[in-house]
CSV table of C-alpha atoms in Angstrom, one decimal:
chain,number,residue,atom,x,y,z
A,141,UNK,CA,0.0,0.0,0.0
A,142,UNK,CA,0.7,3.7,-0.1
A,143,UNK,CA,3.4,5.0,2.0
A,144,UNK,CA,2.7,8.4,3.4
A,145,UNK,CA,6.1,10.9,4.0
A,146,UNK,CA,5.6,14.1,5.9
A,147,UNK,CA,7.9,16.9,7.0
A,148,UNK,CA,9.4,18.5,8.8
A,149,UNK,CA,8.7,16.3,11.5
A,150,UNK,CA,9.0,19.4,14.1
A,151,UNK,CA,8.5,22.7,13.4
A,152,UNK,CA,8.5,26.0,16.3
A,153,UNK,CA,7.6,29.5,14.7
A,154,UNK,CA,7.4,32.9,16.6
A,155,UNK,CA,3.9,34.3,16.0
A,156,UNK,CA,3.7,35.4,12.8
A,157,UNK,CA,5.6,33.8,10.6
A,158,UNK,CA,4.9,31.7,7.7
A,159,UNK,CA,5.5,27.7,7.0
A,160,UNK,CA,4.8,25.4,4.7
A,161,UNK,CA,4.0,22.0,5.4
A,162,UNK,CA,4.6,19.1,2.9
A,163,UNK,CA,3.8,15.5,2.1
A,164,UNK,CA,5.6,13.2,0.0
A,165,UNK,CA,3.4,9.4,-1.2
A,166,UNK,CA,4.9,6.6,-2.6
A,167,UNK,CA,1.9,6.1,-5.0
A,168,UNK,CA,-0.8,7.4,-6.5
A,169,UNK,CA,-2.5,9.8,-4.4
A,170,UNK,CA,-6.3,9.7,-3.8
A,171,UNK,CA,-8.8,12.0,-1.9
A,172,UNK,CA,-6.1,13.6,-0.2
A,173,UNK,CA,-7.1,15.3,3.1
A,174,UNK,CA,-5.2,17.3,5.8
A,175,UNK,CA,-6.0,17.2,9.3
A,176,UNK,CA,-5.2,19.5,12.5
A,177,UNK,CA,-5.2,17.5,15.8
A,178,UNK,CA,-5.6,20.1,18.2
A,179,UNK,CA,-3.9,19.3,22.2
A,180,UNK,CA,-7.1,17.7,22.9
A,181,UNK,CA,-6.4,15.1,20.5
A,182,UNK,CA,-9.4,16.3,18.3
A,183,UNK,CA,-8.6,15.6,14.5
A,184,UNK,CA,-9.9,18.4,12.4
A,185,UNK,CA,-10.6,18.7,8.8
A,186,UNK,CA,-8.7,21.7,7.4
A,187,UNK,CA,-8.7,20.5,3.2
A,188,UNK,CA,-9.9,18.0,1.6
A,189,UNK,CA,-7.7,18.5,-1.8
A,190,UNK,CA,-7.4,15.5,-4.6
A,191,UNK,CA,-5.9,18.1,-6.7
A,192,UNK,CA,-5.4,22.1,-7.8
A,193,UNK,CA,-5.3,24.8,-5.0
A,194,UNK,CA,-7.6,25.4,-2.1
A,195,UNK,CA,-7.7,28.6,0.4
A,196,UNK,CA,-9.4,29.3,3.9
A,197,UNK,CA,-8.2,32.2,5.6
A,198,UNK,CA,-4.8,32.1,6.5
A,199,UNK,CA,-4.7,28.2,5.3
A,200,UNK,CA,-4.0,27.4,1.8
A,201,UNK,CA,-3.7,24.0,0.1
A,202,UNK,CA,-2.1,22.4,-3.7
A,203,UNK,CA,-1.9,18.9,-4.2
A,204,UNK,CA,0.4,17.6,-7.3
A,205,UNK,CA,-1.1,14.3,-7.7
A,206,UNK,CA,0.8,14.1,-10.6
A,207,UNK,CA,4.1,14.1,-8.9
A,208,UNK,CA,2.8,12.7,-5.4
A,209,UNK,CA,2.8,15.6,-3.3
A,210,UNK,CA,0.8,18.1,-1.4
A,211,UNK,CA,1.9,21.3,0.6
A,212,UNK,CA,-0.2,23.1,3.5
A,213,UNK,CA,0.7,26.3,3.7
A,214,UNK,CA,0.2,28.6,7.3
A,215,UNK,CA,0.6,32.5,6.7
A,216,UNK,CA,0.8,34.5,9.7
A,217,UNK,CA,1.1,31.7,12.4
A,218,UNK,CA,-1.0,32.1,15.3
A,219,UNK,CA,-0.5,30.1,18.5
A,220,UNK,CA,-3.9,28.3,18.2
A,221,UNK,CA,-2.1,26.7,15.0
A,222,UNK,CA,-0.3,24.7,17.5
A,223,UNK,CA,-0.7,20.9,17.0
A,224,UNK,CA,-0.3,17.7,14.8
A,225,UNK,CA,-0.8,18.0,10.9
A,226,UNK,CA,-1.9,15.2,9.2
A,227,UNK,CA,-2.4,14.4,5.6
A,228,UNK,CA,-4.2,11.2,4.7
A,229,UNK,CA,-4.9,9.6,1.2
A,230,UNK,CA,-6.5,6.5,0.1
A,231,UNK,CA,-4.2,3.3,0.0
A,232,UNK,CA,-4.9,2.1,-3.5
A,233,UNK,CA,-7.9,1.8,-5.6
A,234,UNK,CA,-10.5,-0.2,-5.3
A,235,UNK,CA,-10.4,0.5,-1.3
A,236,UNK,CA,-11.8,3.4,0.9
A,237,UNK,CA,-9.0,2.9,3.3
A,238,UNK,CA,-6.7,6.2,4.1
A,239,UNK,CA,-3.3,5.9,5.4
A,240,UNK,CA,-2.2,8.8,7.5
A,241,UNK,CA,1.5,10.2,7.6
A,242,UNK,CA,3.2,10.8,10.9
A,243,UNK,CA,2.8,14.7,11.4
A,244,UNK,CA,4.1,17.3,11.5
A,245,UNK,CA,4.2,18.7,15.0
A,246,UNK,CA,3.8,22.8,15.0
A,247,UNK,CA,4.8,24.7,18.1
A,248,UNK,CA,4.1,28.7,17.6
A,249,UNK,CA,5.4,30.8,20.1
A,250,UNK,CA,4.0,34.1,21.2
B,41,UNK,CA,-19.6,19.6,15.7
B,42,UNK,CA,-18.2,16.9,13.6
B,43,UNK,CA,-21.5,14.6,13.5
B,44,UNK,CA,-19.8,11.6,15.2
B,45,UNK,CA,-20.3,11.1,18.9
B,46,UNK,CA,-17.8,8.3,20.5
B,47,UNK,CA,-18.2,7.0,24.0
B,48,UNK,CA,-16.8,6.3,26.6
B,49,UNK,CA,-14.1,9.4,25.7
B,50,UNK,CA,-11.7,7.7,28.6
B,51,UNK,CA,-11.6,4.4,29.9
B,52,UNK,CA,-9.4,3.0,32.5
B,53,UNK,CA,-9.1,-0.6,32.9
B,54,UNK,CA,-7.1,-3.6,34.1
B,55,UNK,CA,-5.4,-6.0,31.9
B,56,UNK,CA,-7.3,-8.9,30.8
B,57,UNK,CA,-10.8,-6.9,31.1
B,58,UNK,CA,-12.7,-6.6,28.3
B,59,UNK,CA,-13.5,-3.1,26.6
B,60,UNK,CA,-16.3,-1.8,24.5
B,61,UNK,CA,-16.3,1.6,22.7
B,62,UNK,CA,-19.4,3.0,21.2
B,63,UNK,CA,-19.7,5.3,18.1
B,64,UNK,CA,-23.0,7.1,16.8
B,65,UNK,CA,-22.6,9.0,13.6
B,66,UNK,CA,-25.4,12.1,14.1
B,67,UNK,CA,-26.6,11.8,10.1
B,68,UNK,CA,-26.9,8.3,8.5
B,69,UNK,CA,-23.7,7.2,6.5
B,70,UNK,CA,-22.7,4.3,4.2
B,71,UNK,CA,-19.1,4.0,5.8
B,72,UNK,CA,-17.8,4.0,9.3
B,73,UNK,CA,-14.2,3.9,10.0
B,74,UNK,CA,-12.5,2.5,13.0
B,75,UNK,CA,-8.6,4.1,13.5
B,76,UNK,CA,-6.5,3.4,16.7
B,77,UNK,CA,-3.6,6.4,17.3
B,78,UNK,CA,-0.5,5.8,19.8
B,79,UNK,CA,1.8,8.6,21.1
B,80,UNK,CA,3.2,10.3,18.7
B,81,UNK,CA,2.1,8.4,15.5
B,82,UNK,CA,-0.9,9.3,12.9
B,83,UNK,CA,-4.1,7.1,13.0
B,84,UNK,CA,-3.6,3.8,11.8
B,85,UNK,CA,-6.6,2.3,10.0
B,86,UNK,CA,-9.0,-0.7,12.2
B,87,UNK,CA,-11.6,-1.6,9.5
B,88,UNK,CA,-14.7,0.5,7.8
B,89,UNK,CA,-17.7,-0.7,7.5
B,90,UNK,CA,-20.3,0.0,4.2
B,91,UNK,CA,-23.6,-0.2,6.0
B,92,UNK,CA,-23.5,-3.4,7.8
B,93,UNK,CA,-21.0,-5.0,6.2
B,94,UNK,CA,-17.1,-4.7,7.3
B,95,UNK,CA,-15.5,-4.7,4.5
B,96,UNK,CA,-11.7,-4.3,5.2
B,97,UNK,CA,-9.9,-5.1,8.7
B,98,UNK,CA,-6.4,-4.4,9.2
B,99,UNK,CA,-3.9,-6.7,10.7
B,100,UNK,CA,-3.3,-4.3,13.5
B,101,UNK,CA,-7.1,-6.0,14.2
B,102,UNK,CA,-6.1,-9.4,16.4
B,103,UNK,CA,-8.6,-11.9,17.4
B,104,UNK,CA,-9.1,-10.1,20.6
B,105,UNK,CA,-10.9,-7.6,18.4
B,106,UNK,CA,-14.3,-7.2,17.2
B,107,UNK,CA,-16.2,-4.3,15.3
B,108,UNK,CA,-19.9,-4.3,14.5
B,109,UNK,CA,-22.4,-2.1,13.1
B,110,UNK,CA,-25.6,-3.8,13.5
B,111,UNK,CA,-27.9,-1.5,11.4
B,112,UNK,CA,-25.7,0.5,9.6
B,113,UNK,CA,-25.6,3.5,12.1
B,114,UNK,CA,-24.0,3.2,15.0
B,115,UNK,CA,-20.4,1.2,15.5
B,116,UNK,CA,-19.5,-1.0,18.3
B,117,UNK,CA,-15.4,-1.5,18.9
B,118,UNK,CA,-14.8,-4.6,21.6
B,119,UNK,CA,-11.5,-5.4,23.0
B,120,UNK,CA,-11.2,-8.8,24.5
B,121,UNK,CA,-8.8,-9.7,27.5
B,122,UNK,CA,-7.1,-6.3,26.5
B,123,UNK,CA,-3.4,-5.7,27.1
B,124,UNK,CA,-1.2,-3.2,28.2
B,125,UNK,CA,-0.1,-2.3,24.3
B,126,UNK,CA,-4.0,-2.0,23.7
B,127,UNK,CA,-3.1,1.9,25.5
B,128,UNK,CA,-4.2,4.0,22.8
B,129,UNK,CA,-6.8,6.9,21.3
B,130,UNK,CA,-9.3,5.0,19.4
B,131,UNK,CA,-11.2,7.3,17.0
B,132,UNK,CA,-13.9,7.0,14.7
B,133,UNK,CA,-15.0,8.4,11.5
B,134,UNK,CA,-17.1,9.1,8.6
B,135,UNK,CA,-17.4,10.9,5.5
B,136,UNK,CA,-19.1,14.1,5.8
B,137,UNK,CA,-22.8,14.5,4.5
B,138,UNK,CA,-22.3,15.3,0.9
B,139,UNK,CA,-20.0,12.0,1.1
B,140,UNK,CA,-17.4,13.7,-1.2
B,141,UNK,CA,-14.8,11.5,0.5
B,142,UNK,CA,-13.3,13.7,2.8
B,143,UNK,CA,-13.4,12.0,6.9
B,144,UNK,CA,-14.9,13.7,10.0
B,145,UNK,CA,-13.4,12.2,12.9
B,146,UNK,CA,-15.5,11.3,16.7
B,147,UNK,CA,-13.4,13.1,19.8
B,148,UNK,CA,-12.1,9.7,20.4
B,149,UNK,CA,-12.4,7.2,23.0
B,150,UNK,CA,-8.6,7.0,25.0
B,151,UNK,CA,-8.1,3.6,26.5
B,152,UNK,CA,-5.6,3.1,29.4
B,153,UNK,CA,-4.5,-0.4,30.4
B,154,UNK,CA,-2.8,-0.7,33.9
């Protein structure tokens, strides 16, 4: 099955700054999603992106399906941004089954 | 409000008791997903379920494990004679109400063994 690459593992920003996010799949990717797992351990949907360029407020999306990769971007970190980012796609096709990368865990600092 | 209610959202138990975690979708949905999270790793996929039917389990998903989803709505997730590595956040989820694909995940039940 898919194998799902994300990095940076870690990241710390001062308020305010920008970062961008990526993830790297071994295979084709499908119904690619990314997640924000807030310190309660609540996974939120922030994009769900099989393709192209998406935007919501400070959060913006692009998924290159064609060359396996997708990249969050956060302008003008604030410290509720802190968390776990996830990306997810499908494992193959023919399956509804979503793998989920390790994270990327985001620290912002006031 | 994510539409998926899970309960209990902590359980403590000894090893070798059996667990049982509950999961109600708010909206009717064809799939259910089942993923279990450890400490410091991304969900890793249980099973899903298309109505009543499972129709994929992982082989994280031992013996000691059993999912059900009796009417297509809500989800049942039993441990058997669970064990300390059985520690872990165990979330559900389901596609939102348009059922474009994307997942909307339960708060999560968190299971301590001792």
């Amino acid at each position: 099955g898919i194998q799902v690459e994300q990095s940076p593992p870690d990241l710390i920003l001062q308020e305010g700054a920008n970062s961008t996010l990526r993830c790297n799949f071994s295979d084709s990717v499908n119904n690619l999603q990314w997640f924000h797992q807030n310190p309660w351990g609540q996974l939120i949907n922030l994009f769900y992106i099989p393709s192209g360029t998406k935007q919501n407020g400070r959060l913006s999306a692009t998924t290159v399906a064609t060359e396996r990769y997708s990249l969050l971007y956060i302008s003008s970190s604030q410290t509720t941004d802190s968390g776990v980012y996830f990306c997810a796609s499908l494992s193959g096709s023919g399956t509804y089954k979503y793998i989920f990368g390790t994270g990327t865990r985001l620290k912002v600092l006031a | 409000d994510t539409g998926v209610s899970q309960d209990p959202r902590h359980k403590i138990t000894k090893r070798g008791q059996n667990v049982t975690f509950r999961c109600d979708p708010i909206s009717e949905h064809n799939r259910l997903y089942w993923y279990r999270q450890t400490l410091g790793q991304g969900p890793e996929f249980l099973t899903y379920f298309q109505n009543e039917a499972q129709l994929e389990k992982s082989r994280l998903l031992s013996d000691r494990f059993s999912a059900e989803r009796p009417k297509g709505s809500f989800s049942t997730l039993e441990i058997q004679r669970t064990e300390q590595g059985d520690s872990a956040m165990y979330l559900c989820a389901t596609p939102g109400q348009a059922n474009t694909g994307e997942l909307f995940f339960g708060e999560g039940s968190r299971l301590t063994v001792l």
